[in-house]
PDB file of C-alpha atoms in Angstrom:
ATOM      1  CA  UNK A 155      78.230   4.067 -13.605  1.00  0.00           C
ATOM      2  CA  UNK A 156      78.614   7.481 -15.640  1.00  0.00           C
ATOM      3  CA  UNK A 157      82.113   7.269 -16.976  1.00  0.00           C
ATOM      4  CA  UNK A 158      84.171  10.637 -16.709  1.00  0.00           C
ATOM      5  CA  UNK A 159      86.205   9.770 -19.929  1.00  0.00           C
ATOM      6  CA  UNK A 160      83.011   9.806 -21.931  1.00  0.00           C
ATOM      7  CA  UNK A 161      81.481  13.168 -20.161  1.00  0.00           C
ATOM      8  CA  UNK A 162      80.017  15.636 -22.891  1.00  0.00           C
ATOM      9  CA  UNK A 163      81.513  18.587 -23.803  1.00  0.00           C
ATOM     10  CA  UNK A 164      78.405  20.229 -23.514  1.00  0.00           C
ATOM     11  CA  UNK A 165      77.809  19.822 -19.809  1.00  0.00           C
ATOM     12  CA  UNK A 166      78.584  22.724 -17.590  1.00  0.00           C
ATOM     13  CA  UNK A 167      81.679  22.631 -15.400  1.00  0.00           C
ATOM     14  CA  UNK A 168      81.381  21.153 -12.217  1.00  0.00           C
ATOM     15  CA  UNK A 169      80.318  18.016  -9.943  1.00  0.00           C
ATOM     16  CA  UNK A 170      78.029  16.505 -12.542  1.00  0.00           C
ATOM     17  CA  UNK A 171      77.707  15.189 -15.859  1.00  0.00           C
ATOM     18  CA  UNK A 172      75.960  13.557 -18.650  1.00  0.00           C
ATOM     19  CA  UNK A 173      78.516  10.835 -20.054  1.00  0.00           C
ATOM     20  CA  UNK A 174      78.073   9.577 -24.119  1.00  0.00           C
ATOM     21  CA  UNK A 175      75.644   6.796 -22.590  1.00  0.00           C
ATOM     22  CA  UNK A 176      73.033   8.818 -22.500  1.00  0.00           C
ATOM     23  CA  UNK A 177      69.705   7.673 -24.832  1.00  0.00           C
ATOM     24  CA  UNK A 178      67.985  11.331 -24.381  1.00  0.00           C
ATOM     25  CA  UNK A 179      64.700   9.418 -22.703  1.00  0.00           C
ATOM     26  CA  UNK A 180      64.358  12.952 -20.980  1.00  0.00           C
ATOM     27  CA  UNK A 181      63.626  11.705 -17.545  1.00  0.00           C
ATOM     28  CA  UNK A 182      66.851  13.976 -15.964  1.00  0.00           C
ATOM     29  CA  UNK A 183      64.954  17.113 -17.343  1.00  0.00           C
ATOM     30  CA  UNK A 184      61.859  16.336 -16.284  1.00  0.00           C
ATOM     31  CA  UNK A 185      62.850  15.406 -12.386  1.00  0.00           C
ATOM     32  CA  UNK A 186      65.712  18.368 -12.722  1.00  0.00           C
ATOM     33  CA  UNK A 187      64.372  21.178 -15.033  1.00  0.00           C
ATOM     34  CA  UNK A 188      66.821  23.892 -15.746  1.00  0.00           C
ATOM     35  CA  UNK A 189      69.630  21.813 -14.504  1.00  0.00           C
ATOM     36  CA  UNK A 190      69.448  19.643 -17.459  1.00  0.00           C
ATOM     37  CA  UNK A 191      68.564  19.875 -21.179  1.00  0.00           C
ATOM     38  CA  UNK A 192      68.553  18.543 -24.357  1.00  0.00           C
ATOM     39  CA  UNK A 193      71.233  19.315 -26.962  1.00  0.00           C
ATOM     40  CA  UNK A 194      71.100  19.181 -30.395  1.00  0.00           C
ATOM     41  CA  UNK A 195      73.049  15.646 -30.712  1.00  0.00           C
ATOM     42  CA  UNK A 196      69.766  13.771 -29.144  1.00  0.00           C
ATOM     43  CA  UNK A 197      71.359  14.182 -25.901  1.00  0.00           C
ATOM     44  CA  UNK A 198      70.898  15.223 -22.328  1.00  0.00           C
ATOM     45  CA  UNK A 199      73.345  17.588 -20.244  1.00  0.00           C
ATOM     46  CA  UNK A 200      74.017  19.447 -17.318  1.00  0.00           C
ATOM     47  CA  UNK A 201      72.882  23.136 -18.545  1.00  0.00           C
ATOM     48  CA  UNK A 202      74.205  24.460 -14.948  1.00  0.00           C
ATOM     49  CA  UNK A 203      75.388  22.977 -11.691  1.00  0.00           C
ATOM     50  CA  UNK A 204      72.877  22.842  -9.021  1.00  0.00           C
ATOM     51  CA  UNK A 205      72.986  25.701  -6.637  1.00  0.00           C
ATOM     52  CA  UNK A 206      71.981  25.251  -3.429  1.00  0.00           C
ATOM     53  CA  UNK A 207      70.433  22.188  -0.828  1.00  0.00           C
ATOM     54  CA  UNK A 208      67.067  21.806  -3.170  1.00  0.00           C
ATOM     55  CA  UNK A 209      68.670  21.932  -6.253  1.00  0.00           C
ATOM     56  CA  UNK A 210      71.861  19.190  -5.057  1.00  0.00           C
ATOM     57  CA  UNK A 211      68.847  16.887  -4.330  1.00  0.00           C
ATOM     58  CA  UNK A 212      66.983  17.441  -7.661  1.00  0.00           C
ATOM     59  CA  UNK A 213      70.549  16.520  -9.596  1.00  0.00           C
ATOM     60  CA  UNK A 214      70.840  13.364  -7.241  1.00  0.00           C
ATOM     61  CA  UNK A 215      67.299  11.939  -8.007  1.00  0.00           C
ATOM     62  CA  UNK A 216      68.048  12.602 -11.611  1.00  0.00           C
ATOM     63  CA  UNK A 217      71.226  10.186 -11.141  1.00  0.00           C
ATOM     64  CA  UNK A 218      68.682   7.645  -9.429  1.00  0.00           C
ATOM     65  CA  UNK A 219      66.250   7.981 -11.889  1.00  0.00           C
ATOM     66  CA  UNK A 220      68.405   7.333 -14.689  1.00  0.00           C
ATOM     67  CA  UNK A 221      67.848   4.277 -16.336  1.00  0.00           C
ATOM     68  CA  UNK A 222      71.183   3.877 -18.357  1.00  0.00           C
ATOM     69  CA  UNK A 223      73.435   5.645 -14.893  1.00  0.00           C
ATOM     70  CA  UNK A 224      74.634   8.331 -17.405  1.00  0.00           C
ATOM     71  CA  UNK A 225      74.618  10.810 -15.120  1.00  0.00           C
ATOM     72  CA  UNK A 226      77.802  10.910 -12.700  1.00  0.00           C
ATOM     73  CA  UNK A 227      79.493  13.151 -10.129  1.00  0.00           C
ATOM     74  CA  UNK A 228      83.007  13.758 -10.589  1.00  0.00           C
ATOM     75  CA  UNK A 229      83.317  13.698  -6.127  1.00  0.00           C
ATOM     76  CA  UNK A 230      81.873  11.217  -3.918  1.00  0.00           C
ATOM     77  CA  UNK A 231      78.174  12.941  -3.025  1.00  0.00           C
ATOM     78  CA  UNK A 232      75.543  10.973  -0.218  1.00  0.00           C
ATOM     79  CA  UNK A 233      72.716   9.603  -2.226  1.00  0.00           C
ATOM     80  CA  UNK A 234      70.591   7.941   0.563  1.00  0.00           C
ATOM     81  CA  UNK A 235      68.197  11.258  -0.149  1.00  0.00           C
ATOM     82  CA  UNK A 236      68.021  11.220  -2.954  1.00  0.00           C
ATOM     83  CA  UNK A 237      67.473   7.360  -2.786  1.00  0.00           C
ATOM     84  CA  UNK A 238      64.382   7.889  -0.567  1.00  0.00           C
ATOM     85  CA  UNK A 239      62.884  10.405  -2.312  1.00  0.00           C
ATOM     86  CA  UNK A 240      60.884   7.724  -4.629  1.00  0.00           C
ATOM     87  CA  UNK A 241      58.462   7.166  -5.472  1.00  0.00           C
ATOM     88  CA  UNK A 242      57.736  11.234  -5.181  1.00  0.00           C
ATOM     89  CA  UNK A 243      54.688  12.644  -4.288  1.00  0.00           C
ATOM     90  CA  UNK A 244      52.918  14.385  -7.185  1.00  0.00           C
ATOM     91  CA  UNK A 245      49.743  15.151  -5.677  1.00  0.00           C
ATOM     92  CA  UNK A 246      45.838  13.301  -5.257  1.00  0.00           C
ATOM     93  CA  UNK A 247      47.610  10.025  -4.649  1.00  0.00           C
ATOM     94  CA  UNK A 248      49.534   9.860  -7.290  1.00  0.00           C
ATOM     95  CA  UNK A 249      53.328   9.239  -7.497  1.00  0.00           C
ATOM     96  CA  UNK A 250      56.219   9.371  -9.753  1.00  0.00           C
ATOM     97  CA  UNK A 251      57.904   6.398  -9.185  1.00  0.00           C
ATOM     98  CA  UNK A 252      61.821   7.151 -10.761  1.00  0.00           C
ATOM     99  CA  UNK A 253      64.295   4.462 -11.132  1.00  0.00           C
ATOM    100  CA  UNK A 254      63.586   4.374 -15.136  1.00  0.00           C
ATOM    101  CA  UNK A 255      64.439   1.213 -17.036  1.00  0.00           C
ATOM    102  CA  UNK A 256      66.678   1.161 -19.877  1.00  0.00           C
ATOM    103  CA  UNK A 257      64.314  -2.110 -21.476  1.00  0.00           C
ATOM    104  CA  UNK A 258      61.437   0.562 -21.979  1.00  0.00           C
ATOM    105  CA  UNK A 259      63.832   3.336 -22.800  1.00  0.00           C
ATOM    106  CA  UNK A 260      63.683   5.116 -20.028  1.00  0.00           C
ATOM    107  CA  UNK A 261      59.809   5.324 -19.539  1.00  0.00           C
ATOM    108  CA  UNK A 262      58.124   7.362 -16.350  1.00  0.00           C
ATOM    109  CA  UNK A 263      56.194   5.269 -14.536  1.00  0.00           C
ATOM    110  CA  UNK A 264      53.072   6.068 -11.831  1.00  0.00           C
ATOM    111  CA  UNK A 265      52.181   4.441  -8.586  1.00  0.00           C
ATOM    112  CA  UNK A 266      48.163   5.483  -8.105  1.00  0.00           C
ATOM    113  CA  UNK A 267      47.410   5.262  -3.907  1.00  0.00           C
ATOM    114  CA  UNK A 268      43.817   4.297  -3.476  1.00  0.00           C
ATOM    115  CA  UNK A 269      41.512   2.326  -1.004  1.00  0.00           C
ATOM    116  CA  UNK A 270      40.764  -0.265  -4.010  1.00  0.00           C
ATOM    117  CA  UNK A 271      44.129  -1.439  -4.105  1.00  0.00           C
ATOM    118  CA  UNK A 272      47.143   0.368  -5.266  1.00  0.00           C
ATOM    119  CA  UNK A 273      47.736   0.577  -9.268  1.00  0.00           C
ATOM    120  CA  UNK A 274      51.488   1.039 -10.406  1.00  0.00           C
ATOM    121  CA  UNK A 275      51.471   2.263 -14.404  1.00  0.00           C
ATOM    122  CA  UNK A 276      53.942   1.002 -16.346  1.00  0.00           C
ATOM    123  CA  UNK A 277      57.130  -0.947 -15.256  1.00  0.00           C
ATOM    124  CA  UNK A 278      60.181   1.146 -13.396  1.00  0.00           C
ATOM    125  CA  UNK A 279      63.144  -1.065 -12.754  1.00  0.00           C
ATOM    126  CA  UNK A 280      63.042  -3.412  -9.862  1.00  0.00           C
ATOM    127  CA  UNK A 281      65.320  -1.922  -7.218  1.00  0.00           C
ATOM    128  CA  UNK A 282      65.402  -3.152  -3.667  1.00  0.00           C
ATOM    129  CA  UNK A 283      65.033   0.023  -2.606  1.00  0.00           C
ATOM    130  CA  UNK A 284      61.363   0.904  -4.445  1.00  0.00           C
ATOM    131  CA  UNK A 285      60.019  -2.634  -3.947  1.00  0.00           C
ATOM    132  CA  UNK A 286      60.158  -1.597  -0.147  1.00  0.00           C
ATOM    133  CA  UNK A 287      58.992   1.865  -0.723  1.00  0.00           C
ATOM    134  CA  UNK A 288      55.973   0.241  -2.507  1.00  0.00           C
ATOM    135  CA  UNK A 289      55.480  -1.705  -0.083  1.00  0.00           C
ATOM    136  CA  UNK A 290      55.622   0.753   2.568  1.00  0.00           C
ATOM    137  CA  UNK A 291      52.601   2.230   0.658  1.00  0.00           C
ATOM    138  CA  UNK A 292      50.645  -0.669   0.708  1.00  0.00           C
ATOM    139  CA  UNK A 293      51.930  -2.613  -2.212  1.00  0.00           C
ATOM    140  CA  UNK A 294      50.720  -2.872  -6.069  1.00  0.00           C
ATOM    141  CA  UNK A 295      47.373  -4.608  -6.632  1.00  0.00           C
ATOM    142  CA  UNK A 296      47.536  -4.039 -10.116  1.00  0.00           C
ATOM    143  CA  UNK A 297      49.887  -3.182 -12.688  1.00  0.00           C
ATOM    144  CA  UNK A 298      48.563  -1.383 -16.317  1.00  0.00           C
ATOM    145  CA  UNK A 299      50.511  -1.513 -19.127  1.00  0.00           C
ATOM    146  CA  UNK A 300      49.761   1.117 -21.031  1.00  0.00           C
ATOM    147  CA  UNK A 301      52.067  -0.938 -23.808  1.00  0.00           C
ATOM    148  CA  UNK A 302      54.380  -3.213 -25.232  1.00  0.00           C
ATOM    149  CA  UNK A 303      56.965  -0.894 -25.312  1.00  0.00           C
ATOM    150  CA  UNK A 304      57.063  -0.326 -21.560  1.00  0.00           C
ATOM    151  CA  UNK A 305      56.674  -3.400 -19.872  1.00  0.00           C
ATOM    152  CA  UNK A 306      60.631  -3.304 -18.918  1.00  0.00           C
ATOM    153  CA  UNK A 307      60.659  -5.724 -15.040  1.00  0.00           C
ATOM    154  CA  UNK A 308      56.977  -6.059 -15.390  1.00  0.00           C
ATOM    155  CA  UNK A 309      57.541 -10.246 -14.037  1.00  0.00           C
ATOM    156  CA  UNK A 310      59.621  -8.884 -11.294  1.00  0.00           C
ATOM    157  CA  UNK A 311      56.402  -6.958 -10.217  1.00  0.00           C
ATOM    158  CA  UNK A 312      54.035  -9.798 -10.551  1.00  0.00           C
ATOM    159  CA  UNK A 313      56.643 -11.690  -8.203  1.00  0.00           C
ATOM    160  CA  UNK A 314      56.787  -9.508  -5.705  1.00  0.00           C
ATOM    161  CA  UNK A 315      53.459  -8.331  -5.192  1.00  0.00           C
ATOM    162  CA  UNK A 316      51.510 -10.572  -7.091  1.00  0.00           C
ATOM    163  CA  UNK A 317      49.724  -7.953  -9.098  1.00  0.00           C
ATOM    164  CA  UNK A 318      46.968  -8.069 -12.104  1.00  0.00           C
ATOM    165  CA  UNK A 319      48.799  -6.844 -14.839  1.00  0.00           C
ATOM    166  CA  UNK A 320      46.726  -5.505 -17.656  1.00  0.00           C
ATOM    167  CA  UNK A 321      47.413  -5.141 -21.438  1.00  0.00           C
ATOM    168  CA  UNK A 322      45.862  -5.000 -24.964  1.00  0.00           C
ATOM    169  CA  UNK A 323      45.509  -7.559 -26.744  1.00  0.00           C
ATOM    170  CA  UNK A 324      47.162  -6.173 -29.538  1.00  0.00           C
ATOM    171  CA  UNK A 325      50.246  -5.866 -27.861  1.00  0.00           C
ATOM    172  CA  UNK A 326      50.864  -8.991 -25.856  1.00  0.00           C
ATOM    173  CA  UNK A 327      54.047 -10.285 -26.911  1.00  0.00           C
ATOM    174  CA  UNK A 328      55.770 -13.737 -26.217  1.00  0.00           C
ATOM    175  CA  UNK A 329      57.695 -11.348 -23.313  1.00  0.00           C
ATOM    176  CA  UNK A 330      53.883 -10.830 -21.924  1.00  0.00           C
ATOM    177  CA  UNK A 331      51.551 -13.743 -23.171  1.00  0.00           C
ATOM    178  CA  UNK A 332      51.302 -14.466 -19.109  1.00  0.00           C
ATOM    179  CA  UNK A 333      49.641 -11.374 -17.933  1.00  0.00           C
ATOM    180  CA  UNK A 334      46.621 -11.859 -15.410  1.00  0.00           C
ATOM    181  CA  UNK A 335      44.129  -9.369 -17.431  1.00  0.00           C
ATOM    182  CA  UNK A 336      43.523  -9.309 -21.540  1.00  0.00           C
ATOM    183  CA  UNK A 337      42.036  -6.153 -22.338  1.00  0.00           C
ATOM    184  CA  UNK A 338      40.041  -6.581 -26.286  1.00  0.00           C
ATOM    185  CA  UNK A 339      38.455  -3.802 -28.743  1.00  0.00           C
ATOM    186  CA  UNK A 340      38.398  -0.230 -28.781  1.00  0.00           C
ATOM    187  CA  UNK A 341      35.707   0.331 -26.092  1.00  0.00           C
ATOM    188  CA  UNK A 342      36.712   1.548 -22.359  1.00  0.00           C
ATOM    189  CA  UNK A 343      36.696  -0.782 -20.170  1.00  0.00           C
ATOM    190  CA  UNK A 344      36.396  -0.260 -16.579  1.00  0.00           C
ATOM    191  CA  UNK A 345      38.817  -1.879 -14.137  1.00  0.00           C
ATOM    192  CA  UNK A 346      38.088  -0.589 -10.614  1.00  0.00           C
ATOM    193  CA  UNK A 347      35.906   2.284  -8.622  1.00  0.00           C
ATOM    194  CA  UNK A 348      37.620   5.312 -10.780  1.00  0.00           C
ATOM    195  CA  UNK A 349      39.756   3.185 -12.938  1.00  0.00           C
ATOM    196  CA  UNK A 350      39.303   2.779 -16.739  1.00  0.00           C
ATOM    197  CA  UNK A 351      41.014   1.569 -19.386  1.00  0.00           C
ATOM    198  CA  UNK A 352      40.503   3.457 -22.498  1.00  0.00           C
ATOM    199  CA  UNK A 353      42.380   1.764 -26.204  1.00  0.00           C
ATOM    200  CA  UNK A 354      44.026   4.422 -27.868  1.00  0.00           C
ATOM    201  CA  UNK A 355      45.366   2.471 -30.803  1.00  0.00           C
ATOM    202  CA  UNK A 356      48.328   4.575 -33.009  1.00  0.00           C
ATOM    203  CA  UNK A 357      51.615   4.638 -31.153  1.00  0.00           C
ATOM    204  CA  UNK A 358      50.877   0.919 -30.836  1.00  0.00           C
ATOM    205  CA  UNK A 359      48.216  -0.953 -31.864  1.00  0.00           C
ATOM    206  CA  UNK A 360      47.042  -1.790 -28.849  1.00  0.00           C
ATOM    207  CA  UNK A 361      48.188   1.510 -26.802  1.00  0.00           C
ATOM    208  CA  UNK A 362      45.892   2.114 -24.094  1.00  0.00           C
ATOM    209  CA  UNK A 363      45.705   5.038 -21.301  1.00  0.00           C
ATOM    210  CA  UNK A 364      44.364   4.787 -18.007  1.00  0.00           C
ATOM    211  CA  UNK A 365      41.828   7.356 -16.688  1.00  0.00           C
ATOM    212  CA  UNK A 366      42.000   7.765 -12.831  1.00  0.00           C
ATOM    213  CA  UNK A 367      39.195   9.727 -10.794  1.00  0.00           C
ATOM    214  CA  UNK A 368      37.968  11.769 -13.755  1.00  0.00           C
ATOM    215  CA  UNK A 369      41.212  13.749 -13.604  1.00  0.00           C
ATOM    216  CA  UNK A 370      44.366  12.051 -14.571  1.00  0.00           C
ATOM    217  CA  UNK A 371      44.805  10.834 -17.903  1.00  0.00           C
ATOM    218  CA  UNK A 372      48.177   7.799 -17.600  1.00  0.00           C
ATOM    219  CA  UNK A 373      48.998   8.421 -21.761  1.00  0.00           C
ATOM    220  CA  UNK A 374      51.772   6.210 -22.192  1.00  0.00           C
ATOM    221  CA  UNK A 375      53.410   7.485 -25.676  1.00  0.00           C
ATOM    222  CA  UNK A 376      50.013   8.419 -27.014  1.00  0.00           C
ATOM    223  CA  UNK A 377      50.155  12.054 -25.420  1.00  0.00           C
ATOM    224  CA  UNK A 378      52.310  14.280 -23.354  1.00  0.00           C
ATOM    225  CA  UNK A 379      52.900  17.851 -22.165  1.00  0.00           C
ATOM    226  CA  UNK A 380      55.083  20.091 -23.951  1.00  0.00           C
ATOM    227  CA  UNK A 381      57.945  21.902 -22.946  1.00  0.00           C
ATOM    228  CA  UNK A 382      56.975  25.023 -24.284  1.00  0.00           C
ATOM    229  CA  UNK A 383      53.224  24.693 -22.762  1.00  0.00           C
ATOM    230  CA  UNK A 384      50.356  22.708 -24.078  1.00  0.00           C
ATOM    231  CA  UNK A 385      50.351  19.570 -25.120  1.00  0.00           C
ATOM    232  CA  UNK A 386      52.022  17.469 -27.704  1.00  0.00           C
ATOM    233  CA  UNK A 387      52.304  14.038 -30.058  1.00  0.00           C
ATOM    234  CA  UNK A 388      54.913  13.210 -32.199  1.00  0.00           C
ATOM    235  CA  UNK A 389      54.254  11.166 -35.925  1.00  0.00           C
ATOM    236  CA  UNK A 390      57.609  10.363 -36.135  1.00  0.00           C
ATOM    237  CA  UNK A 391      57.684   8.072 -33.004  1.00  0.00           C
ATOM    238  CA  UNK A 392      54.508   6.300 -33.861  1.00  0.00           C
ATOM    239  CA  UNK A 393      55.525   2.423 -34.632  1.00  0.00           C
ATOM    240  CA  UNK A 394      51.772   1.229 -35.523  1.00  0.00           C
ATOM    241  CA  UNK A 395      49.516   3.909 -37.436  1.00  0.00           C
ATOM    242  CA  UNK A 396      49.925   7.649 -37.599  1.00  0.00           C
ATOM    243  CA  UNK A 397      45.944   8.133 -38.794  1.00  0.00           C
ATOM    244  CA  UNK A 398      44.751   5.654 -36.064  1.00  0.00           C
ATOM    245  CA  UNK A 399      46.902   7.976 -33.411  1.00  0.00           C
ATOM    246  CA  UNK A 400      44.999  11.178 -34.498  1.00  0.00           C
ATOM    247  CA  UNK A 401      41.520   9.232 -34.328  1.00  0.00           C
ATOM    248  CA  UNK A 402      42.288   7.994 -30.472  1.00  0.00           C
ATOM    249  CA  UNK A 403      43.248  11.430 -29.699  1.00  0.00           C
ATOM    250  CA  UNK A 404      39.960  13.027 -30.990  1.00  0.00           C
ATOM    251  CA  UNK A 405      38.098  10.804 -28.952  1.00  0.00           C
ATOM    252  CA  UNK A 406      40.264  11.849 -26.050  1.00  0.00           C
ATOM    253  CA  UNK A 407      37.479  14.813 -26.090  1.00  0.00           C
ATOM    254  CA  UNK A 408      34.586  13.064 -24.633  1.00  0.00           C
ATOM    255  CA  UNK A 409      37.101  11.966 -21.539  1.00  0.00           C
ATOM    256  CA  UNK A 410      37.092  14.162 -18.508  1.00  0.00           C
ATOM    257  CA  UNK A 411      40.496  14.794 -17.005  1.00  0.00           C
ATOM    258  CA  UNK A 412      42.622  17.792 -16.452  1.00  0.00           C
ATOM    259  CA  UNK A 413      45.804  15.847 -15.880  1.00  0.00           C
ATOM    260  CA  UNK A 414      48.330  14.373 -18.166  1.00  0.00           C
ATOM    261  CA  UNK A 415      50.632  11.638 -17.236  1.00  0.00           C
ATOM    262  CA  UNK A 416      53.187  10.687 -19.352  1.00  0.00           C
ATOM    263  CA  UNK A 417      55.468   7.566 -20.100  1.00  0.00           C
ATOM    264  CA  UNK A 418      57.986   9.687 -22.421  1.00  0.00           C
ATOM    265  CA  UNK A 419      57.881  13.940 -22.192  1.00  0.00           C
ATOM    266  CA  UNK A 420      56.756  16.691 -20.331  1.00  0.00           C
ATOM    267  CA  UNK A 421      53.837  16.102 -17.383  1.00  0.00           C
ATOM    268  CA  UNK A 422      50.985  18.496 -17.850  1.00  0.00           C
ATOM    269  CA  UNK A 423      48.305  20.370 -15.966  1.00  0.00           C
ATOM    270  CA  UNK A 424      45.280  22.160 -16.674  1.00  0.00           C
ATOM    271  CA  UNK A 425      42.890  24.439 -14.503  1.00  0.00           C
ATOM    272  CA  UNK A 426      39.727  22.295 -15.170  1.00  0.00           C
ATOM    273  CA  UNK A 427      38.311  19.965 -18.064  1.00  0.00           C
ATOM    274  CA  UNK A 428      37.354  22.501 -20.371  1.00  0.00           C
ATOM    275  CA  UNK A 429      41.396  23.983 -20.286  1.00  0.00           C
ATOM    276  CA  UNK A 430      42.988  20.581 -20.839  1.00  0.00           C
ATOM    277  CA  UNK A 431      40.337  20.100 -23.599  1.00  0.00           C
ATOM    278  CA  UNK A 432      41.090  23.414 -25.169  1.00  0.00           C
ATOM    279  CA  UNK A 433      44.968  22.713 -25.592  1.00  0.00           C
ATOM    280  CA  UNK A 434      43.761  19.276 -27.069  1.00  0.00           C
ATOM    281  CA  UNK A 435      41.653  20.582 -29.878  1.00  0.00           C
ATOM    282  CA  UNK A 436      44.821  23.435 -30.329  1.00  0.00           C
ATOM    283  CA  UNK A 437      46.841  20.147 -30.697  1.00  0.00           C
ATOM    284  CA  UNK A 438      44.790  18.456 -32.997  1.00  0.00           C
ATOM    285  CA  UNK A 439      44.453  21.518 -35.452  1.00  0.00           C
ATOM    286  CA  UNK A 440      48.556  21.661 -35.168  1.00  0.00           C
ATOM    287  CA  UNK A 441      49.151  17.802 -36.101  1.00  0.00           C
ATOM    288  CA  UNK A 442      49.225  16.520 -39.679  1.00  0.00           C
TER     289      UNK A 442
END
């Protein structure tokens, strides 16, 4: 629980906060935009209190989503809403799942809806309350790690639903050495009816994103939106190879999606193949 003693000066006055907990993963400003931000300290806060019904629910699936429960209400508020509002529809199928684990730093993580068996992306933590909303969706068939950095409850999963999981190669750990499906090399490899995994070596080396239907791109930490528009990567956060990041997101070109999915940032979307591609190569000529 968000501890009151601890709340940040910066936050606004009012019902909620952002306590010194906080690990800035970002997932309260992408779920709330506006209400929350980043300050300079590597921190979230509340920028303004919600105002109104829509915004009150935003803020409370911000606190759900949280994966460290920085985020805390200085009155009693009902949070069976806000509860039940994961995993959220995004759109085509595809869902945001919230409740963010701390053990992958707070990564987003996907539920995909499809007749082939449902694919959750990446590991949320396992709550009681989504393990029955996945199930009310017809349960996880497989589970793709895009990797080792966000593989957080992934056994708790496998338990549950007795899922596939999927990883690299180069990134099973001693945490992961038991996972159904070993994906090896740099080629795509194709996992389903609209399903591929692609290796996009850098951030780790054995980072891989999942292409969905020819539209979504699942990135991991290899690629996200920007806040400011377009798209973005960040050198300083890659843990394997900088140069080998750059190559995977070249090749990035010959893939046809208009969708980008994060693990860590922004979520963004692009009128058609040829848009998402442009703000690619405009990414590539920015990067060092």
């Amino acid at each position: 629980m968000a501890r009151p003693a601890l709340r940040l000066a910066d936050n606004a006055p009012g019902t909620y906060y952002v306590d010194a907990s906080c690990i800035d993963c970002g997932v309260c400003r992408e779920v709330a935009p506006g209400l929350f931000a980043a300050s300079p300290a590597g921190r979230s806060f509340v920028a303004r209190q919600p105002a109104g019904p829509a915004e009150e629910r935003r803020a409370r699936m911000a606190l759900v989503a949280c994966p460290t429960a920085s985020i805390g209400a200085s009155e009693r508020v009902p949070m069976g809403e806000a509860v039940a509002a994961f995993p959220e529809p995004l759109g085509g199928g595809v869902y945001f799942c919230g409740f963010a684990s701390a053990r992958s730093y707070g990564a987003q993580s996907y539920l995909v809806v499809r007749p082939g068996g449902n694919v959750l992306v990446d590991s949320p933590r396992a709550a009681g309350p989504l393990f029955r909303a996945l199930e009310r969706l017809g349960g996880v068939a497989t589970m793709f790690l895009t990797h080792r950095d966000d593989v957080a409850d992934h056994e708790a999963f496998r338990r549950r639903f007795g899922c596939e999981r999927v990883l690299h190669e180069r990134d099973v750990t001693a945490a992961t050495r038991g996972v159904e499906r070993v994906v090896r090399g740099d080629d795509p490899v194709a996992l389903g009816e609209g399903l591929e995994a692609v290796p996009v070596p850098g951030h780790t080396a054995g980072s891989m994103a999942l292409l969905y239907d020819g539209r979504a791109l699942f990135s991991g930490d290899h690629l996200a939106g920007s806040p400011r528009g377009g798209l973005e990567a960040w050198p300083d956060l890659c843990w394997h190879s900088w140069p080998a990041q750059r190559r995977s997101l070249a090749r990035l070109l010959a893939l046809p999606f208009s969708w980008v999915l994060p693990g860590h940032g922004a979520r963004a979307r692009a009128p058609s193949v040829a848009a998402m591609h442009g703000a690619l190569r405009a990414l590539l000529r920015r990067l060092p």
